[in-house]
Amino acid sequence: MRILIVIAVIALGIYLFLQHSKFGRLPSGERLERIKKSPNYREGQFQNIHHTPDLAEGVSYFTVMRKFFFGKSKRTNPAKALPHQKTDLHKLDPNENIVVWFGHSSYFIQADGKRFLVDPVFSGYASPIKYTTMAFAGSDAYSAEDMPEIDYLIISHDHWDHLDYNTVVHLMPKVKHVITGLGTGAHFERWGYANSKVTEKDWNEEIALAEGFKINTTPGRHFSGRGPKRNAAMWMSFVLTTPSFKLFIGGDSGYDTHFKEIGNKFGPFDLVFLECGQY
C-alpha cells in the first residue's frame, strides 16, 4: 500500500510539473486542424522526408541511459571561460550589416536596416530544470535586456536549446513579429503573444516581409517536443533574402537530400548557418 501511495505521489508531482507554462502547449482546435492538412503530418505527428530512427544502429535506450548516468567522459567542460567579445547592440549603426553569434544556434542578424533574432537562449541553461544543461562559461554573455527592438524573431523548432521560455517572455515587448513552424505558435499563444504577431508555416512556403525581404521555409531532418509528446510541431530551416544578401539558417538537422535540393533551388548563399549532425 505504501508503495502505491509513493508511486501516486510521484506521478502527481510529475503531472503538476508538466503543467508549468514553460512547457508550452500542444496544438489544438483550428491550429491542429490546419496541421492535419500538412503533407508532412502523418500518423499523428510530423515526419522527416526520409525515415530517421531514434537511435543509431546497435544502440539501445538502456545503453544510452547507462552511459549518461555512469559513463565517464573527459573534457566535457572547457578548462576556462570561452573567449568572447560583447557588442553593445543598442549602439549599432542601423545601416550596418552585422551578425553576432551568441553560441550554439542563437544569432542576431542586422541586414539592410532590419533586425532578426534566431533561436535566442539567454537563460544560461537549456532545460526545464534549472542548473542542468548549463551554458559554458563565456558563452552566456548576453541577456534579453541586451537586445534592441527586433523586427523578426525566427524560431526553428521548440526544443529547449532553441526556444527558451524565459527569453521569449522577456523579449515580448521588443519583438514585432515571430516566424516559426506549424504548431510552435501554440507555445507563444500560451506565453502571451498575440496570434496576429506569429506566423506559422509548413515546409516549402514563402513569407513576404518588408519590401525586398522574404523568408522561404525549408526542411530539416530532426524532431521536436518540449514534453512527453514528440513531433507535434514542425522543425524548420529558413532561407532569408534581403535586398543585398541571401542567408541559409539551418536550425537543427542531420544530413539528407534536402541540403542539395535547397542549394539547387535557392543558392548560392552569402552566408550559411549550419549545424553538424543534429539528427
PDB file of C-alpha atoms in Angstrom:
ATOM      1  CA  MET A   1       0.000   0.000   0.000  1.00  0.00           C
ATOM      2  CA  ARG A   2       2.789   2.418   0.891  1.00  0.00           C
ATOM      3  CA  ILE A   3       4.478   1.705  -2.420  1.00  0.00           C
ATOM      4  CA  LEU A   4       1.279   2.587  -4.287  1.00  0.00           C
ATOM      5  CA  ILE A   5       0.988   5.842  -2.344  1.00  0.00           C
ATOM      6  CA  VAL A   6       4.592   6.745  -3.165  1.00  0.00           C
ATOM      7  CA  ILE A   7       4.027   5.950  -6.842  1.00  0.00           C
ATOM      8  CA  ALA A   8       0.838   8.042  -6.854  1.00  0.00           C
ATOM      9  CA  VAL A   9       2.600  10.997  -5.207  1.00  0.00           C
ATOM     10  CA  ILE A  10       5.482  10.818  -7.702  1.00  0.00           C
ATOM     11  CA  ALA A  11       3.056  10.578 -10.631  1.00  0.00           C
ATOM     12  CA  LEU A  12       1.094  13.568  -9.342  1.00  0.00           C
ATOM     13  CA  GLY A  13       4.302  15.555  -8.892  1.00  0.00           C
ATOM     14  CA  ILE A  14       5.394  14.812 -12.457  1.00  0.00           C
ATOM     15  CA  TYR A  15       1.952  15.735 -13.792  1.00  0.00           C
ATOM     16  CA  LEU A  16       1.910  19.051 -11.936  1.00  0.00           C
ATOM     17  CA  PHE A  17       5.467  19.820 -13.065  1.00  0.00           C
ATOM     18  CA  LEU A  18       4.480  19.277 -16.701  1.00  0.00           C
ATOM     19  CA  GLN A  19       1.655  21.824 -16.333  1.00  0.00           C
ATOM     20  CA  HIS A  20       4.131  24.682 -15.883  1.00  0.00           C
ATOM     21  CA  SER A  21       3.909  27.403 -18.514  1.00  0.00           C
ATOM     22  CA  LYS A  22       7.466  26.766 -19.701  1.00  0.00           C
ATOM     23  CA  PHE A  23       6.354  23.505 -21.316  1.00  0.00           C
ATOM     24  CA  GLY A  24       4.118  25.499 -23.621  1.00  0.00           C
ATOM     25  CA  ARG A  25       1.002  23.999 -25.130  1.00  0.00           C
ATOM     26  CA  LEU A  26       0.176  21.317 -27.669  1.00  0.00           C
ATOM     27  CA  PRO A  27      -1.672  22.445 -30.805  1.00  0.00           C
ATOM     28  CA  SER A  28      -5.450  22.161 -30.650  1.00  0.00           C
ATOM     29  CA  GLY A  29      -8.593  23.444 -32.343  1.00  0.00           C
ATOM     30  CA  GLU A  30      -8.125  25.300 -35.630  1.00  0.00           C
ATOM     31  CA  ARG A  31      -4.345  25.117 -35.321  1.00  0.00           C
ATOM     32  CA  LEU A  32      -4.437  21.314 -35.076  1.00  0.00           C
ATOM     33  CA  GLU A  33      -6.883  21.030 -37.965  1.00  0.00           C
ATOM     34  CA  ARG A  34      -4.509  23.070 -40.120  1.00  0.00           C
ATOM     35  CA  ILE A  35      -1.616  20.836 -39.066  1.00  0.00           C
ATOM     36  CA  LYS A  36      -3.541  17.697 -40.050  1.00  0.00           C
ATOM     37  CA  LYS A  37      -3.742  19.014 -43.619  1.00  0.00           C
ATOM     38  CA  SER A  38       0.048  19.189 -43.929  1.00  0.00           C
ATOM     39  CA  PRO A  39       1.589  16.611 -46.291  1.00  0.00           C
ATOM     40  CA  ASN A  40       4.361  16.251 -43.702  1.00  0.00           C
ATOM     41  CA  TYR A  41       1.955  15.225 -40.904  1.00  0.00           C
ATOM     42  CA  ARG A  42       1.120  11.523 -40.760  1.00  0.00           C
ATOM     43  CA  GLU A  43       0.153   9.038 -38.069  1.00  0.00           C
ATOM     44  CA  GLY A  44      -0.485  11.821 -35.583  1.00  0.00           C
ATOM     45  CA  GLN A  45       2.865  13.578 -35.875  1.00  0.00           C
ATOM     46  CA  PHE A  46       5.186  15.446 -38.217  1.00  0.00           C
ATOM     47  CA  GLN A  47       7.586  13.267 -40.216  1.00  0.00           C
ATOM     48  CA  ASN A  48      11.015  13.708 -41.780  1.00  0.00           C
ATOM     49  CA  ILE A  49      11.436  13.353 -45.529  1.00  0.00           C
ATOM     50  CA  HIS A  50      13.193  10.023 -45.013  1.00  0.00           C
ATOM     51  CA  HIS A  51      12.907   7.557 -42.158  1.00  0.00           C
ATOM     52  CA  THR A  52      15.059   8.665 -39.234  1.00  0.00           C
ATOM     53  CA  PRO A  53      15.421   6.166 -36.356  1.00  0.00           C
ATOM     54  CA  ASP A  54      15.530   7.486 -32.810  1.00  0.00           C
ATOM     55  CA  LEU A  55      18.784   5.649 -32.094  1.00  0.00           C
ATOM     56  CA  ALA A  56      21.804   4.657 -34.138  1.00  0.00           C
ATOM     57  CA  GLU A  57      22.124   1.052 -35.257  1.00  0.00           C
ATOM     58  CA  GLY A  58      23.214  -1.262 -32.448  1.00  0.00           C
ATOM     59  CA  VAL A  59      22.322   1.214 -29.689  1.00  0.00           C
ATOM     60  CA  SER A  60      19.513   0.746 -27.161  1.00  0.00           C
ATOM     61  CA  TYR A  61      17.871   3.118 -24.700  1.00  0.00           C
ATOM     62  CA  PHE A  62      19.434   1.063 -21.909  1.00  0.00           C
ATOM     63  CA  THR A  63      22.973   1.659 -23.193  1.00  0.00           C
ATOM     64  CA  VAL A  64      22.224   5.361 -23.702  1.00  0.00           C
ATOM     65  CA  MET A  65      20.958   5.761 -20.127  1.00  0.00           C
ATOM     66  CA  ARG A  66      23.808   3.706 -18.689  1.00  0.00           C
ATOM     67  CA  LYS A  67      26.375   5.847 -20.460  1.00  0.00           C
ATOM     68  CA  PHE A  68      24.566   9.034 -19.420  1.00  0.00           C
ATOM     69  CA  PHE A  69      24.475   8.198 -15.715  1.00  0.00           C
ATOM     70  CA  PHE A  70      27.564   6.049 -15.266  1.00  0.00           C
ATOM     71  CA  GLY A  71      29.859   6.752 -18.207  1.00  0.00           C
ATOM     72  CA  LYS A  72      32.931   8.865 -17.680  1.00  0.00           C
ATOM     73  CA  SER A  73      33.918  11.358 -20.344  1.00  0.00           C
ATOM     74  CA  LYS A  74      36.967  13.574 -20.336  1.00  0.00           C
ATOM     75  CA  ARG A  75      36.978  17.239 -21.307  1.00  0.00           C
ATOM     76  CA  THR A  76      33.209  17.664 -21.173  1.00  0.00           C
ATOM     77  CA  ASN A  77      33.674  21.250 -19.958  1.00  0.00           C
ATOM     78  CA  PRO A  78      36.210  23.856 -21.068  1.00  0.00           C
ATOM     79  CA  ALA A  79      39.025  24.402 -18.595  1.00  0.00           C
ATOM     80  CA  LYS A  80      38.393  28.149 -18.685  1.00  0.00           C
ATOM     81  CA  ALA A  81      35.810  30.618 -19.923  1.00  0.00           C
ATOM     82  CA  LEU A  82      35.371  30.656 -23.682  1.00  0.00           C
ATOM     83  CA  PRO A  83      36.807  33.790 -25.299  1.00  0.00           C
ATOM     84  CA  HIS A  84      34.122  36.212 -26.379  1.00  0.00           C
ATOM     85  CA  GLN A  85      33.542  39.816 -27.308  1.00  0.00           C
ATOM     86  CA  LYS A  86      30.335  41.522 -26.250  1.00  0.00           C
ATOM     87  CA  THR A  87      28.905  44.092 -28.629  1.00  0.00           C
ATOM     88  CA  ASP A  88      26.520  46.806 -27.461  1.00  0.00           C
ATOM     89  CA  LEU A  89      23.661  46.060 -29.834  1.00  0.00           C
ATOM     90  CA  HIS A  90      21.762  49.182 -28.786  1.00  0.00           C
ATOM     91  CA  LYS A  91      24.514  51.386 -30.222  1.00  0.00           C
ATOM     92  CA  LEU A  92      24.839  49.742 -33.623  1.00  0.00           C
ATOM     93  CA  ASP A  93      24.540  51.895 -36.707  1.00  0.00           C
ATOM     94  CA  PRO A  94      21.157  50.749 -38.106  1.00  0.00           C
ATOM     95  CA  ASN A  95      22.634  50.801 -41.608  1.00  0.00           C
ATOM     96  CA  GLU A  96      25.482  48.458 -40.678  1.00  0.00           C
ATOM     97  CA  ASN A  97      25.226  44.831 -41.786  1.00  0.00           C
ATOM     98  CA  ILE A  98      26.332  42.584 -38.951  1.00  0.00           C
ATOM     99  CA  VAL A  99      25.961  39.092 -37.489  1.00  0.00           C
ATOM    100  CA  VAL A 100      26.516  38.331 -33.809  1.00  0.00           C
ATOM    101  CA  TRP A 101      26.775  34.684 -32.755  1.00  0.00           C
ATOM    102  CA  PHE A 102      25.699  34.143 -29.151  1.00  0.00           C
ATOM    103  CA  GLY A 103      26.680  30.461 -29.077  1.00  0.00           C
ATOM    104  CA  HIS A 104      25.026  27.230 -30.208  1.00  0.00           C
ATOM    105  CA  SER A 105      22.205  28.235 -32.587  1.00  0.00           C
ATOM    106  CA  SER A 106      21.477  31.772 -31.385  1.00  0.00           C
ATOM    107  CA  TYR A 107      22.197  34.667 -33.758  1.00  0.00           C
ATOM    108  CA  PHE A 108      21.485  38.364 -34.132  1.00  0.00           C
ATOM    109  CA  ILE A 109      21.381  39.496 -37.747  1.00  0.00           C
ATOM    110  CA  GLN A 110      21.143  43.118 -38.855  1.00  0.00           C
ATOM    111  CA  ALA A 111      20.833  43.347 -42.621  1.00  0.00           C
ATOM    112  CA  ASP A 112      19.687  46.228 -44.797  1.00  0.00           C
ATOM    113  CA  GLY A 113      18.175  48.032 -41.825  1.00  0.00           C
ATOM    114  CA  LYS A 114      16.168  45.116 -40.398  1.00  0.00           C
ATOM    115  CA  ARG A 115      16.947  43.151 -37.239  1.00  0.00           C
ATOM    116  CA  PHE A 116      16.482  39.395 -36.990  1.00  0.00           C
ATOM    117  CA  LEU A 117      16.958  37.259 -33.883  1.00  0.00           C
ATOM    118  CA  VAL A 118      17.292  33.500 -34.348  1.00  0.00           C
ATOM    119  CA  ASP A 119      16.645  30.878 -31.634  1.00  0.00           C
ATOM    120  CA  PRO A 120      17.745  33.050 -28.684  1.00  0.00           C
ATOM    121  CA  VAL A 121      18.579  31.246 -25.423  1.00  0.00           C
ATOM    122  CA  PHE A 122      19.730  33.686 -22.754  1.00  0.00           C
ATOM    123  CA  SER A 123      18.728  31.865 -19.549  1.00  0.00           C
ATOM    124  CA  GLY A 124      22.117  30.231 -19.069  1.00  0.00           C
ATOM    125  CA  TYR A 125      20.616  26.749 -19.349  1.00  0.00           C
ATOM    126  CA  ALA A 126      18.595  24.804 -21.924  1.00  0.00           C
ATOM    127  CA  SER A 127      16.371  22.530 -19.886  1.00  0.00           C
ATOM    128  CA  PRO A 128      13.086  22.528 -17.957  1.00  0.00           C
ATOM    129  CA  ILE A 129      15.178  22.102 -14.800  1.00  0.00           C
ATOM    130  CA  LYS A 130      17.406  24.980 -13.764  1.00  0.00           C
ATOM    131  CA  TYR A 131      21.137  24.281 -13.331  1.00  0.00           C
ATOM    132  CA  THR A 132      21.032  21.422 -15.843  1.00  0.00           C
ATOM    133  CA  THR A 133      22.309  21.614 -19.439  1.00  0.00           C
ATOM    134  CA  MET A 134      24.188  24.745 -18.450  1.00  0.00           C
ATOM    135  CA  ALA A 135      25.869  27.109 -20.888  1.00  0.00           C
ATOM    136  CA  PHE A 136      29.661  27.040 -20.850  1.00  0.00           C
ATOM    137  CA  ALA A 137      31.267  29.985 -19.105  1.00  0.00           C
ATOM    138  CA  GLY A 138      31.852  32.722 -21.649  1.00  0.00           C
ATOM    139  CA  SER A 139      29.020  31.605 -23.926  1.00  0.00           C
ATOM    140  CA  ASP A 140      26.329  33.331 -21.863  1.00  0.00           C
ATOM    141  CA  ALA A 141      27.474  36.943 -22.118  1.00  0.00           C
ATOM    142  CA  TYR A 142      24.153  38.296 -23.392  1.00  0.00           C
ATOM    143  CA  SER A 143      20.694  38.612 -21.856  1.00  0.00           C
ATOM    144  CA  ALA A 144      17.272  39.608 -23.151  1.00  0.00           C
ATOM    145  CA  GLU A 145      17.905  43.100 -21.782  1.00  0.00           C
ATOM    146  CA  ASP A 146      20.858  43.448 -24.175  1.00  0.00           C
ATOM    147  CA  MET A 147      18.609  43.080 -27.217  1.00  0.00           C
ATOM    148  CA  PRO A 148      17.348  46.098 -29.156  1.00  0.00           C
ATOM    149  CA  GLU A 149      13.947  46.137 -30.821  1.00  0.00           C
ATOM    150  CA  ILE A 150      13.632  43.052 -33.045  1.00  0.00           C
ATOM    151  CA  ASP A 151      11.782  43.155 -36.356  1.00  0.00           C
ATOM    152  CA  TYR A 152      11.592  39.377 -36.759  1.00  0.00           C
ATOM    153  CA  LEU A 153      12.119  36.649 -34.176  1.00  0.00           C
ATOM    154  CA  ILE A 154      12.845  33.392 -36.025  1.00  0.00           C
ATOM    155  CA  ILE A 155      12.370  30.087 -34.172  1.00  0.00           C
ATOM    156  CA  SER A 156      13.443  26.886 -35.937  1.00  0.00           C
ATOM    157  CA  HIS A 157      11.717  24.456 -33.536  1.00  0.00           C
ATOM    158  CA  ASP A 158      10.552  24.078 -29.965  1.00  0.00           C
ATOM    159  CA  HIS A 159      13.427  22.220 -28.291  1.00  0.00           C
ATOM    160  CA  TRP A 160      14.695  23.839 -25.096  1.00  0.00           C
ATOM    161  CA  ASP A 161      18.030  24.827 -26.633  1.00  0.00           C
ATOM    162  CA  HIS A 162      16.258  26.759 -29.400  1.00  0.00           C
ATOM    163  CA  LEU A 163      13.052  28.022 -27.809  1.00  0.00           C
ATOM    164  CA  ASP A 164      13.720  29.367 -24.321  1.00  0.00           C
ATOM    165  CA  TYR A 165      10.652  30.278 -22.290  1.00  0.00           C
ATOM    166  CA  ASN A 166      12.278  32.912 -20.089  1.00  0.00           C
ATOM    167  CA  THR A 167      13.996  34.566 -23.038  1.00  0.00           C
ATOM    168  CA  VAL A 168      10.990  34.898 -25.335  1.00  0.00           C
ATOM    169  CA  VAL A 169       8.752  36.091 -22.484  1.00  0.00           C
ATOM    170  CA  HIS A 170      11.241  38.842 -21.579  1.00  0.00           C
ATOM    171  CA  LEU A 171      11.652  39.745 -25.255  1.00  0.00           C
ATOM    172  CA  MET A 172       7.922  40.063 -25.907  1.00  0.00           C
ATOM    173  CA  PRO A 173       7.750  43.898 -25.745  1.00  0.00           C
ATOM    174  CA  LYS A 174      10.691  44.171 -28.160  1.00  0.00           C
ATOM    175  CA  VAL A 175       9.534  41.680 -30.800  1.00  0.00           C
ATOM    176  CA  LYS A 176       7.460  42.960 -33.706  1.00  0.00           C
ATOM    177  CA  HIS A 177       6.803  39.577 -35.320  1.00  0.00           C
ATOM    178  CA  VAL A 178       7.572  35.875 -34.857  1.00  0.00           C
ATOM    179  CA  ILE A 179       8.216  33.407 -37.680  1.00  0.00           C
ATOM    180  CA  THR A 180       8.213  29.697 -36.897  1.00  0.00           C
ATOM    181  CA  GLY A 181       6.938  26.275 -37.930  1.00  0.00           C
ATOM    182  CA  LEU A 182       3.430  24.852 -37.717  1.00  0.00           C
ATOM    183  CA  GLY A 183       2.413  24.093 -34.144  1.00  0.00           C
ATOM    184  CA  THR A 184       5.046  26.165 -32.365  1.00  0.00           C
ATOM    185  CA  GLY A 185       2.662  29.106 -32.247  1.00  0.00           C
ATOM    186  CA  ALA A 186       0.689  27.263 -29.553  1.00  0.00           C
ATOM    187  CA  HIS A 187       3.583  27.864 -27.153  1.00  0.00           C
ATOM    188  CA  PHE A 188       3.720  31.567 -27.975  1.00  0.00           C
ATOM    189  CA  GLU A 189      -0.032  31.862 -27.538  1.00  0.00           C
ATOM    190  CA  ARG A 190       0.155  30.374 -24.042  1.00  0.00           C
ATOM    191  CA  TRP A 191       3.043  32.686 -23.178  1.00  0.00           C
ATOM    192  CA  GLY A 192       1.078  35.821 -24.044  1.00  0.00           C
ATOM    193  CA  TYR A 193       1.975  36.592 -27.653  1.00  0.00           C
ATOM    194  CA  ALA A 194      -0.919  37.772 -29.812  1.00  0.00           C
ATOM    195  CA  ASN A 195      -1.668  35.328 -32.625  1.00  0.00           C
ATOM    196  CA  SER A 196      -1.501  38.260 -35.049  1.00  0.00           C
ATOM    197  CA  LYS A 197       2.213  38.613 -34.217  1.00  0.00           C
ATOM    198  CA  VAL A 198       3.045  34.964 -35.005  1.00  0.00           C
ATOM    199  CA  THR A 199       3.359  33.430 -38.468  1.00  0.00           C
ATOM    200  CA  GLU A 200       3.412  29.617 -38.573  1.00  0.00           C
ATOM    201  CA  LYS A 201       4.361  27.875 -41.788  1.00  0.00           C
ATOM    202  CA  ASP A 202       4.942  24.411 -43.193  1.00  0.00           C
ATOM    203  CA  TRP A 203       7.995  23.448 -45.216  1.00  0.00           C
ATOM    204  CA  ASN A 204       8.312  24.955 -48.687  1.00  0.00           C
ATOM    205  CA  GLU A 205       6.305  28.122 -48.139  1.00  0.00           C
ATOM    206  CA  GLU A 206       7.188  31.771 -48.714  1.00  0.00           C
ATOM    207  CA  ILE A 207       6.659  34.688 -46.344  1.00  0.00           C
ATOM    208  CA  ALA A 208       6.769  38.219 -47.737  1.00  0.00           C
ATOM    209  CA  LEU A 209       8.268  40.623 -45.211  1.00  0.00           C
ATOM    210  CA  ALA A 210       9.161  44.275 -45.739  1.00  0.00           C
ATOM    211  CA  GLU A 211       9.882  45.395 -49.303  1.00  0.00           C
ATOM    212  CA  GLY A 212      12.842  43.430 -50.663  1.00  0.00           C
ATOM    213  CA  PHE A 213      12.771  40.952 -47.761  1.00  0.00           C
ATOM    214  CA  LYS A 214      11.327  37.460 -47.711  1.00  0.00           C
ATOM    215  CA  ILE A 215      11.723  34.127 -45.956  1.00  0.00           C
ATOM    216  CA  ASN A 216      11.336  30.724 -47.572  1.00  0.00           C
ATOM    217  CA  THR A 217      10.682  27.894 -45.152  1.00  0.00           C
ATOM    218  CA  THR A 218      12.713  24.802 -45.923  1.00  0.00           C
ATOM    219  CA  PRO A 219      13.039  21.271 -44.465  1.00  0.00           C
ATOM    220  CA  GLY A 220      15.318  19.850 -41.814  1.00  0.00           C
ATOM    221  CA  ARG A 221      15.942  16.327 -40.556  1.00  0.00           C
ATOM    222  CA  HIS A 222      15.221  16.436 -36.857  1.00  0.00           C
ATOM    223  CA  PHE A 223      12.319  16.190 -34.372  1.00  0.00           C
ATOM    224  CA  SER A 224      10.503  18.409 -31.875  1.00  0.00           C
ATOM    225  CA  GLY A 225       8.891  18.448 -28.451  1.00  0.00           C
ATOM    226  CA  ARG A 226       9.104  20.091 -25.026  1.00  0.00           C
ATOM    227  CA  GLY A 227       7.428  17.282 -23.068  1.00  0.00           C
ATOM    228  CA  PRO A 228       6.402  13.635 -23.408  1.00  0.00           C
ATOM    229  CA  LYS A 229       4.753  14.079 -26.824  1.00  0.00           C
ATOM    230  CA  ARG A 230       7.154  14.430 -29.719  1.00  0.00           C
ATOM    231  CA  ASN A 231       6.771  15.918 -33.184  1.00  0.00           C
ATOM    232  CA  ALA A 232       3.566  17.877 -32.547  1.00  0.00           C
ATOM    233  CA  ALA A 233       5.240  20.967 -34.040  1.00  0.00           C
ATOM    234  CA  MET A 234       7.325  21.287 -37.199  1.00  0.00           C
ATOM    235  CA  TRP A 235      11.111  21.758 -37.250  1.00  0.00           C
ATOM    236  CA  MET A 236      12.383  24.173 -39.864  1.00  0.00           C
ATOM    237  CA  SER A 237      15.249  25.686 -41.744  1.00  0.00           C
ATOM    238  CA  PHE A 238      14.954  29.053 -43.482  1.00  0.00           C
ATOM    239  CA  VAL A 239      16.214  30.945 -46.495  1.00  0.00           C
ATOM    240  CA  LEU A 240      16.365  34.643 -45.619  1.00  0.00           C
ATOM    241  CA  THR A 241      16.535  37.018 -48.577  1.00  0.00           C
ATOM    242  CA  THR A 242      17.215  40.731 -48.061  1.00  0.00           C
ATOM    243  CA  PRO A 243      17.783  43.419 -50.711  1.00  0.00           C
ATOM    244  CA  SER A 244      21.542  42.751 -50.556  1.00  0.00           C
ATOM    245  CA  PHE A 245      22.032  39.247 -49.148  1.00  0.00           C
ATOM    246  CA  LYS A 246      20.823  35.675 -49.138  1.00  0.00           C
ATOM    247  CA  LEU A 247      21.349  33.569 -45.999  1.00  0.00           C
ATOM    248  CA  PHE A 248      20.550  29.979 -45.056  1.00  0.00           C
ATOM    249  CA  ILE A 249      19.527  29.391 -41.437  1.00  0.00           C
ATOM    250  CA  GLY A 250      19.794  25.655 -40.902  1.00  0.00           C
ATOM    251  CA  GLY A 251      18.256  25.157 -37.459  1.00  0.00           C
ATOM    252  CA  ASP A 252      18.913  21.618 -36.254  1.00  0.00           C
ATOM    253  CA  SER A 253      19.298  18.968 -38.939  1.00  0.00           C
ATOM    254  CA  GLY A 254      21.037  15.745 -39.755  1.00  0.00           C
ATOM    255  CA  TYR A 255      22.325  15.081 -43.245  1.00  0.00           C
ATOM    256  CA  ASP A 256      19.825  14.328 -46.002  1.00  0.00           C
ATOM    257  CA  THR A 257      18.935  15.126 -49.597  1.00  0.00           C
ATOM    258  CA  HIS A 258      17.240  18.392 -48.620  1.00  0.00           C
ATOM    259  CA  PHE A 259      20.577  20.199 -48.378  1.00  0.00           C
ATOM    260  CA  LYS A 260      21.322  19.659 -52.059  1.00  0.00           C
ATOM    261  CA  GLU A 261      17.734  20.475 -53.026  1.00  0.00           C
ATOM    262  CA  ILE A 262      17.791  23.741 -51.065  1.00  0.00           C
ATOM    263  CA  GLY A 263      21.153  24.677 -52.560  1.00  0.00           C
ATOM    264  CA  ASN A 264      19.982  23.971 -56.098  1.00  0.00           C
ATOM    265  CA  LYS A 265      16.751  25.921 -55.654  1.00  0.00           C
ATOM    266  CA  PHE A 266      17.893  28.930 -53.629  1.00  0.00           C
ATOM    267  CA  GLY A 267      21.682  29.089 -53.778  1.00  0.00           C
ATOM    268  CA  PRO A 268      24.283  30.392 -53.901  1.00  0.00           C
ATOM    269  CA  PHE A 269      24.244  31.917 -50.413  1.00  0.00           C
ATOM    270  CA  ASP A 270      26.251  34.772 -48.961  1.00  0.00           C
ATOM    271  CA  LEU A 271      26.247  33.137 -45.528  1.00  0.00           C
ATOM    272  CA  VAL A 272      25.157  29.745 -44.183  1.00  0.00           C
ATOM    273  CA  PHE A 273      24.458  28.806 -40.556  1.00  0.00           C
ATOM    274  CA  LEU A 274      24.750  25.027 -40.492  1.00  0.00           C
ATOM    275  CA  GLU A 275      24.567  22.625 -37.548  1.00  0.00           C
ATOM    276  CA  CYS A 276      26.632  19.452 -37.533  1.00  0.00           C
ATOM    277  CA  GLY A 277      24.798  16.144 -37.376  1.00  0.00           C
ATOM    278  CA  GLN A 278      21.728  17.158 -35.377  1.00  0.00           C
ATOM    279  CA  TYR A 279      19.551  14.169 -36.197  1.00  0.00           C
TER     280      TYR A 279
END
